[in-house]
Amino acid sequence: MALEVFHKDETLQMRRKLIGQSCRLFFSRDPVKIVRARGQYLYDENGMQYLDCISNVQHVGHCHPSLTQAAAAQMDLLNSNTRFLHDNIVLYADRLAATLPKKLCVFYFVNSGSEANDLALRLARQYTRHQDVIVLDHAYHGHLTSLIDISPYKFRKLGGQKEWVHVAPLPDTYHGIYREDHPDPGQAYADTMKSLIDEAHKKGRKISSFFAESLPSVGGQIIFPTGYCKRVAEYVREAGGIYVADEIQTGFGRVGSHFWAFQLQGEDFCPDIVTMGKPIGNGHPIACVATTEEIATAFTANGVEYFNTFGGNPVSCAIGLAVLDVIEKEDLRGNAVRVGGHLKQLLLQLQTKHPLIGDVRGVGLFIGMELVKDRASRKPATEEAAHLVRRLKEERIVMSTDGPWDSVIKFKPPMCFSIEDAERVCTCIDQILRELEHTHQKEDCGS
Amino acid sequence: MALEVFHKDETLQMRRKLIGQSCRLFFSRDPVKIVRARGQYLYDENGMQYLDCISNVQHVGHCHPSLTQAAAAQMDLLNSNTRFLHDNIVLYADRLAATLPKKLCVFYFVNSGSEANDLALRLARQYTRHQDVIVLDHAYHGHLTSLIDISPYKFRKLGGQKEWVHVAPLPDTYHGIYREDHPDPGQAYADTMKSLIDEAHKKGRKISSFFAESLPSVGGQIIFPTGYCKRVAEYVREAGGIYVADEIQTGFGRVGSHFWAFQLQGEDFCPDIVTMGKPIGNGHPIACVATTEEIATAFTANGVEYFNTFGGNPVSCAIGLAVLDVIEKEDLRGNAVRVGGHLKQLLLQLQTKHPLIGDVRGVGLFIGMELVKDRASRKPATEEAAHLVRRLKEERIVMSTDGPWDSVIKFKPPMCFSIEDAERVCTCIDQILRELEHTHQKEDCGS
């Protein structure tokens, strides 16, 4: 197979003509053409290698041969739909069940995280018979009409907030109303949820669900304070609603110590629905909704079939199973603990040298480094973050930003990311921040 | 790879426990376990062969080796997202563009027909700045929250009709208000649309779009009367709305004579959006929205990125390209004309012998045979249709029903369906209908 059909300029020209311009490119001024990838490395049309720090979808590494093999073998045998009996779907559901608390024991397979969250919304509304949804500020739950409605990150730019949507403060202890010096930020932020529910009730609204990523990503790689989820779940359930944990970015061992990020909140917390996506098929379009028997039964009781044409087909499930196998065989959770831990330490060391680094947070291979203009005001250093990403690209490292002000450098690399990769990135960041600070100093002297 | 891990009973037991019961099985009393398939043939766990008359998703035949090869080769090279430049997506968009009228020249790639229709809804609303949608009675456009709202087939059972949805009569010349004896049913049905729009305007509603399958499937394998689409499009555009052709079931040459079913309505009709799904990737989760430059530009103008994690990835596009190649190389459109034409002739011959067959309609390999209690009243023979499907299963032929009363036997086989397959099915149908009519006669004599 030819690596390249068109010269890069022609690809770009055709793309501008043929593909909707709302679909944006990384590094839009000088986009990268990638023709091949392996593990945590991308290769452009000239064979130049890039270190990939952001492809969380290619969870076990780009183009893992085990997955190609599993996919090809199953594609050669059968790829029908779930209206026929097949072993792959039950095998796969059984394997996923083993990673979850016992009560999350019923599965629906779909094709994308967005489809999963839309189905979760349908399940929540059918089960609770309530309509309203609480979400966290800056949240993103998908590109579908129903999910833009529950994504402040999108609806603020697209037509505004629906009356059935309630936005709770993001429990961000770096920028939020309660910070790291608060004695119990988990309780304090949970109490904001309680107030929000009380207000909604005063308006006669009824809460179906609280949707939250177990570690808010677009919100800025946020780690929930201890106790937050458990208390929020109590308040939401008291209001007759359910807790939907969106694990689309954070599941499948990214946090290292646990298979699911919600498990960081302790064994006494269990969501009512977990949605899965991105890493689940290492790039193959699969996604999943796990829920309780009670919620599934309520959904069945409406008497209407749920049929998803491609969802749960034998090929998708074969790939899903192969991903689980690789995570185990290659101890990728252990790697996330070791490499992620080392990377975080290195970034914390850089923080002692570089005033631009306001905060380093994260767990496993889900890490954020926030740049600030100065540490006292915590004013986001948006331009500096953009500069860092551009300069890292020159060093052949692919990185990107997140957070409400695009000031958080986000690490979500393939899980095979190595100690050497972490050290290389940190060396480059050190150098680039030194240049940046030098320029700042010169500007300060000159002004 | 083992064909079977669990005994069929165990698979069924696990499925009942682990998979949401809203996901239904074919032949639910005695479901079929399929472990392998090739072309138009399915094989159960005992190696028993079934002729597949309904898998329209496996368009070029089950497990076509060209597709497995294309998928495996690309999976081994790269499967990233569309934020990097890649040739496959532009090659594929270019190839799809060549099948469409020139004005449909901008593409968005997604993972399912449902995602495609949801995006079409977003595009229509953004472009027209209107909210309301007109759909045909009994229509089904997908399983997402937004699409259940525009699917009478679903919303009638789930919470009812929204104020922004308007349901037009299905232009069904067998059961509808204007029938085959009307001098111009196309105009007459289009006029019902005009009245519906006028009524909506009186209530102050504004029409964003008319959504319709180019051949309504769930509605009962309906063929639009001549001139219908063109006139409807004129009325809808006069109201400031656009025409969305849902080609998810009907595209990619199923009708034989044309690549898209909307092209059956003549060269002077062109939709504003075409949505594609099911057969597009022969079972791989791909789907697509094609639209005009004006609509795409309006969507871009909102300033918000559209990012679909898996949509348009290099593997999906490689498979999509391979499907187009097979359709051409194996002349599957020609086969649909020849075999579909022969099948329809055979069914029409059966109609002369069997009073149960009320109507035979269709084009290419999209054919419906409607069973009726008697030809004068056209009362649907729902039980007889169910019996026929059950008996065909005993003859190792997989078939199903559709239409508002489940009285339409639908043929949507893989496009490699052969003359011999068509003859075999018709011989079986002949025999089963003879048995049925014999039983009816005996009952009549006995009563």
PDB file of N, CA and C in Angstrom, chain B residues 34-71:
ATOM      1  N   ILE B  34     -25.138 -17.443  14.353  1.00  0.00           N
ATOM      2  CA  ILE B  34     -24.370 -17.446  13.113  1.00  0.00           C
ATOM      3  C   ILE B  34     -22.899 -17.263  13.478  1.00  0.00           C
ATOM      4  N   VAL B  35     -22.056 -18.129  12.959  1.00  0.00           N
ATOM      5  CA  VAL B  35     -20.642 -18.087  13.338  1.00  0.00           C
ATOM      6  C   VAL B  35     -19.729 -17.714  12.171  1.00  0.00           C
ATOM      7  N   ARG B  36     -20.288 -17.776  10.942  1.00  0.00           N
ATOM      8  CA  ARG B  36     -19.440 -17.527   9.782  1.00  0.00           C
ATOM      9  C   ARG B  36     -20.361 -17.158   8.620  1.00  0.00           C
ATOM     10  N   ALA B  37     -19.836 -16.390   7.675  1.00  0.00           N
ATOM     11  CA  ALA B  37     -20.648 -15.983   6.522  1.00  0.00           C
ATOM     12  C   ALA B  37     -19.737 -15.683   5.351  1.00  0.00           C
ATOM     13  N   ARG B  38     -20.299 -15.833   4.160  1.00  0.00           N
ATOM     14  CA  ARG B  38     -19.528 -15.522   2.957  1.00  0.00           C
ATOM     15  C   ARG B  38     -20.558 -15.205   1.863  1.00  0.00           C
ATOM     16  N   GLY B  39     -20.306 -14.114   1.149  1.00  0.00           N
ATOM     17  CA  GLY B  39     -21.245 -13.737   0.088  1.00  0.00           C
ATOM     18  C   GLY B  39     -22.648 -13.527   0.636  1.00  0.00           C
ATOM     19  N   GLN B  40     -23.622 -14.274   0.079  1.00  0.00           N
ATOM     20  CA  GLN B  40     -25.005 -14.159   0.537  1.00  0.00           C
ATOM     21  C   GLN B  40     -25.394 -15.315   1.462  1.00  0.00           C
ATOM     22  N   TYR B  41     -24.388 -16.021   2.001  1.00  0.00           N
ATOM     23  CA  TYR B  41     -24.675 -17.194   2.819  1.00  0.00           C
ATOM     24  C   TYR B  41     -24.177 -17.033   4.261  1.00  0.00           C
ATOM     25  N   LEU B  42     -25.032 -17.446   5.182  1.00  0.00           N
ATOM     26  CA  LEU B  42     -24.707 -17.451   6.609  1.00  0.00           C
ATOM     27  C   LEU B  42     -24.584 -18.914   7.049  1.00  0.00           C
ATOM     28  N   TYR B  43     -23.725 -19.170   8.049  1.00  0.00           N
ATOM     29  CA  TYR B  43     -23.557 -20.538   8.536  1.00  0.00           C
ATOM     30  C   TYR B  43     -23.721 -20.561  10.052  1.00  0.00           C
ATOM     31  N   ASP B  44     -24.558 -21.484  10.541  1.00  0.00           N
ATOM     32  CA  ASP B  44     -24.749 -21.554  11.994  1.00  0.00           C
ATOM     33  C   ASP B  44     -23.676 -22.442  12.631  1.00  0.00           C
ATOM     34  N   GLU B  45     -23.797 -22.648  13.945  1.00  0.00           N
ATOM     35  CA  GLU B  45     -22.754 -23.358  14.691  1.00  0.00           C
ATOM     36  C   GLU B  45     -22.621 -24.820  14.278  1.00  0.00           C
ATOM     37  N   ASN B  46     -23.645 -25.346  13.578  1.00  0.00           N
ATOM     38  CA  ASN B  46     -23.553 -26.721  13.083  1.00  0.00           C
ATOM     39  C   ASN B  46     -23.161 -26.786  11.612  1.00  0.00           C
ATOM     40  N   GLY B  47     -22.772 -25.631  11.055  1.00  0.00           N
ATOM     41  CA  GLY B  47     -22.345 -25.613   9.653  1.00  0.00           C
ATOM     42  C   GLY B  47     -23.517 -25.535   8.680  1.00  0.00           C
ATOM     43  N   MET B  48     -24.728 -25.380   9.214  1.00  0.00           N
ATOM     44  CA  MET B  48     -25.921 -25.291   8.360  1.00  0.00           C
ATOM     45  C   MET B  48     -25.917 -23.951   7.613  1.00  0.00           C
ATOM     46  N   GLN B  49     -26.173 -24.016   6.310  1.00  0.00           N
ATOM     47  CA  GLN B  49     -26.143 -22.803   5.488  1.00  0.00           C
ATOM     48  C   GLN B  49     -27.523 -22.143   5.419  1.00  0.00           C
ATOM     49  N   TYR B  50     -27.555 -20.828   5.570  1.00  0.00           N
ATOM     50  CA  TYR B  50     -28.779 -20.042   5.392  1.00  0.00           C
ATOM     51  C   TYR B  50     -28.558 -19.062   4.242  1.00  0.00           C
ATOM     52  N   LEU B  51     -29.591 -18.898   3.414  1.00  0.00           N
ATOM     53  CA  LEU B  51     -29.544 -17.870   2.368  1.00  0.00           C
ATOM     54  C   LEU B  51     -30.022 -16.557   2.991  1.00  0.00           C
ATOM     55  N   ASP B  52     -29.218 -15.518   2.845  1.00  0.00           N
ATOM     56  CA  ASP B  52     -29.479 -14.240   3.505  1.00  0.00           C
ATOM     57  C   ASP B  52     -30.182 -13.271   2.536  1.00  0.00           C
ATOM     58  N   CYS B  53     -31.448 -12.981   2.809  1.00  0.00           N
ATOM     59  CA  CYS B  53     -32.225 -12.082   1.937  1.00  0.00           C
ATOM     60  C   CYS B  53     -32.360 -10.682   2.508  1.00  0.00           C
ATOM     61  N   ILE B  54     -31.730 -10.407   3.649  1.00  0.00           N
ATOM     62  CA  ILE B  54     -32.041  -9.135   4.331  1.00  0.00           C
ATOM     63  C   ILE B  54     -30.831  -8.315   4.752  1.00  0.00           C
ATOM     64  N   SER B  55     -29.616  -8.861   4.669  1.00  0.00           N
ATOM     65  CA  SER B  55     -28.459  -8.109   5.180  1.00  0.00           C
ATOM     66  C   SER B  55     -27.993  -7.063   4.172  1.00  0.00           C
ATOM     67  N   ASN B  56     -28.721  -5.965   4.110  1.00  0.00           N
ATOM     68  CA  ASN B  56     -28.344  -4.895   3.184  1.00  0.00           C
ATOM     69  C   ASN B  56     -27.060  -4.199   3.613  1.00  0.00           C
ATOM     70  N   VAL B  57     -26.683  -4.332   4.886  1.00  0.00           N
ATOM     71  CA  VAL B  57     -25.427  -3.724   5.358  1.00  0.00           C
ATOM     72  C   VAL B  57     -24.230  -4.413   4.701  1.00  0.00           C
ATOM     73  N   GLN B  58     -24.281  -5.745   4.627  1.00  0.00           N
ATOM     74  CA  GLN B  58     -23.176  -6.502   4.010  1.00  0.00           C
ATOM     75  C   GLN B  58     -23.399  -6.476   2.493  1.00  0.00           C
ATOM     76  N   HIS B  59     -23.259  -5.269   1.975  1.00  0.00           N
ATOM     77  CA  HIS B  59     -23.688  -4.880   0.639  1.00  0.00           C
ATOM     78  C   HIS B  59     -22.998  -5.678  -0.474  1.00  0.00           C
ATOM     79  N   VAL B  60     -21.684  -5.804  -0.407  1.00  0.00           N
ATOM     80  CA  VAL B  60     -20.950  -6.501  -1.479  1.00  0.00           C
ATOM     81  C   VAL B  60     -20.773  -7.977  -1.129  1.00  0.00           C
ATOM     82  N   GLY B  61     -21.511  -8.437  -0.128  1.00  0.00           N
ATOM     83  CA  GLY B  61     -21.403  -9.821   0.324  1.00  0.00           C
ATOM     84  C   GLY B  61     -20.650  -9.886   1.632  1.00  0.00           C
ATOM     85  N   HIS B  62     -21.046 -10.842   2.462  1.00  0.00           N
ATOM     86  CA  HIS B  62     -20.390 -11.027   3.759  1.00  0.00           C
ATOM     87  C   HIS B  62     -18.899 -11.328   3.552  1.00  0.00           C
ATOM     88  N   CYS B  63     -18.073 -10.716   4.388  1.00  0.00           N
ATOM     89  CA  CYS B  63     -16.653 -11.081   4.493  1.00  0.00           C
ATOM     90  C   CYS B  63     -15.929 -11.073   3.153  1.00  0.00           C
ATOM     91  N   HIS B  64     -16.151 -10.046   2.378  1.00  0.00           N
ATOM     92  CA  HIS B  64     -15.461  -9.957   1.082  1.00  0.00           C
ATOM     93  C   HIS B  64     -13.949  -9.817   1.326  1.00  0.00           C
ATOM     94  N   PRO B  65     -13.150 -10.703   0.731  1.00  0.00           N
ATOM     95  CA  PRO B  65     -11.705 -10.682   1.026  1.00  0.00           C
ATOM     96  C   PRO B  65     -11.019  -9.348   0.693  1.00  0.00           C
ATOM     97  N   SER B  66     -11.485  -8.640  -0.325  1.00  0.00           N
ATOM     98  CA  SER B  66     -10.864  -7.344  -0.663  1.00  0.00           C
ATOM     99  C   SER B  66     -10.976  -6.363   0.505  1.00  0.00           C
ATOM    100  N   LEU B  67     -12.095  -6.422   1.213  1.00  0.00           N
ATOM    101  CA  LEU B  67     -12.298  -5.470   2.308  1.00  0.00           C
ATOM    102  C   LEU B  67     -11.429  -5.828   3.509  1.00  0.00           C
ATOM    103  N   THR B  68     -11.354  -7.118   3.803  1.00  0.00           N
ATOM    104  CA  THR B  68     -10.509  -7.561   4.911  1.00  0.00           C
ATOM    105  C   THR B  68      -9.066  -7.135   4.653  1.00  0.00           C
ATOM    106  N   GLN B  69      -8.647  -7.328   3.417  1.00  0.00           N
ATOM    107  CA  GLN B  69      -7.286  -6.980   3.042  1.00  0.00           C
ATOM    108  C   GLN B  69      -7.046  -5.462   3.155  1.00  0.00           C
ATOM    109  N   ALA B  70      -7.977  -4.679   2.637  1.00  0.00           N
ATOM    110  CA  ALA B  70      -7.829  -3.218   2.702  1.00  0.00           C
ATOM    111  C   ALA B  70      -7.803  -2.742   4.156  1.00  0.00           C
ATOM    112  N   ALA B  71      -8.680  -3.320   4.976  1.00  0.00           N
ATOM    113  CA  ALA B  71      -8.746  -2.914   6.389  1.00  0.00           C
ATOM    114  C   ALA B  71      -7.454  -3.282   7.107  1.00  0.00           C
TER     115      ALA B  71
END
